[in-house]
């Protein structure tokens, strides 16, 4: 083999090696791209998904007390300190969330409507509301405390799931048996029948209230009064619980 032929053969070998290397690199890149989602995990959920995943806890089960004084006016309510705490917490809420808030009017009852008027300057009007769960507390003839917990599953038009609990004096609970048919989308007739097991002594409801600016308020009402609420705004979260009594009214800013 002369020098010219050897040079030509070497050039061919070099081209073959380069082409082969390029193919291997391309295949490796494709394989890596196919494995990337499984290896790196799925993208983080959006802020709205995270908010939607948060669920409010029902109020603790407690033995019913004597009927409370009617109204929530400072001169009539059974717990005057609660109104002062509301004024303080609403002011703290404005600082935490960097939003405009207005003090409550001492001449009107404190409920969602008046609370909303204090916080909605930056939020806008209420667009829609979704009921998330309802807890109905019963007391049987034997004095046993029970709770029916009816929860919305999935979107607002989704199914409803029912659980039935019995509570001991120490606050511990056990689930009472229901059939599969009773647990999923229970009829109003069934619910009325189970409520007839005792006297209704309390009813709580959680709803998510959506505002014009895109924020939403997670609210729990117990016997018509605000029990807890949570609002995310401007990158912070302000939440309160036990708001139906001054002794349990606690809030935090995160």
C-alpha angles and dihedrals in degrees: 000000000000124000094259093053092048091052092050092049091049091052091053092050091050092051091050092051092049093049091047092050092050091052092051092050092049093049091048090051092051092048091049091050091051092051096042098090093050094043099044098034131234121306117274116269118259121256091255091054090050092051092047090052092059113096127191119239118236117245115270116268112257136169111264115257131206114300111282123238111273122253133022100244114131091242095049110031122104092229110041094175089066092070092053089050090052090054090049096045094048090053090049089049091057091051093046096048098034092235139128115263131176126213118254119260107248089210097064136065116263110239136128094285094055092038089052091052088057096053108029101084092098096026100056126209125339108263101186143336131220123201108221104180144345124211118198117193121207137187115207125215087261091056095254116148118224136176132208109205114195114184132185110234119210121339123003090270093049129108127286125237123207129205127179122205138185118209127211124214091261092057096256116134142202128200116246116221121263128171120248090252090053094048098053119062095340115204122245087244091058092047091051090048093052092046087055088066086086147340117302105240101168144008128196130185135191121206136171113224117202121208134206094252093056099259122122133207120217106211134182120192122193117199089341096309128103111264102169141352140182129194130181116202137154093000097308136093127218118191135174133186136182089035093151092074131039090222092060101030105123131161137182138192120216 
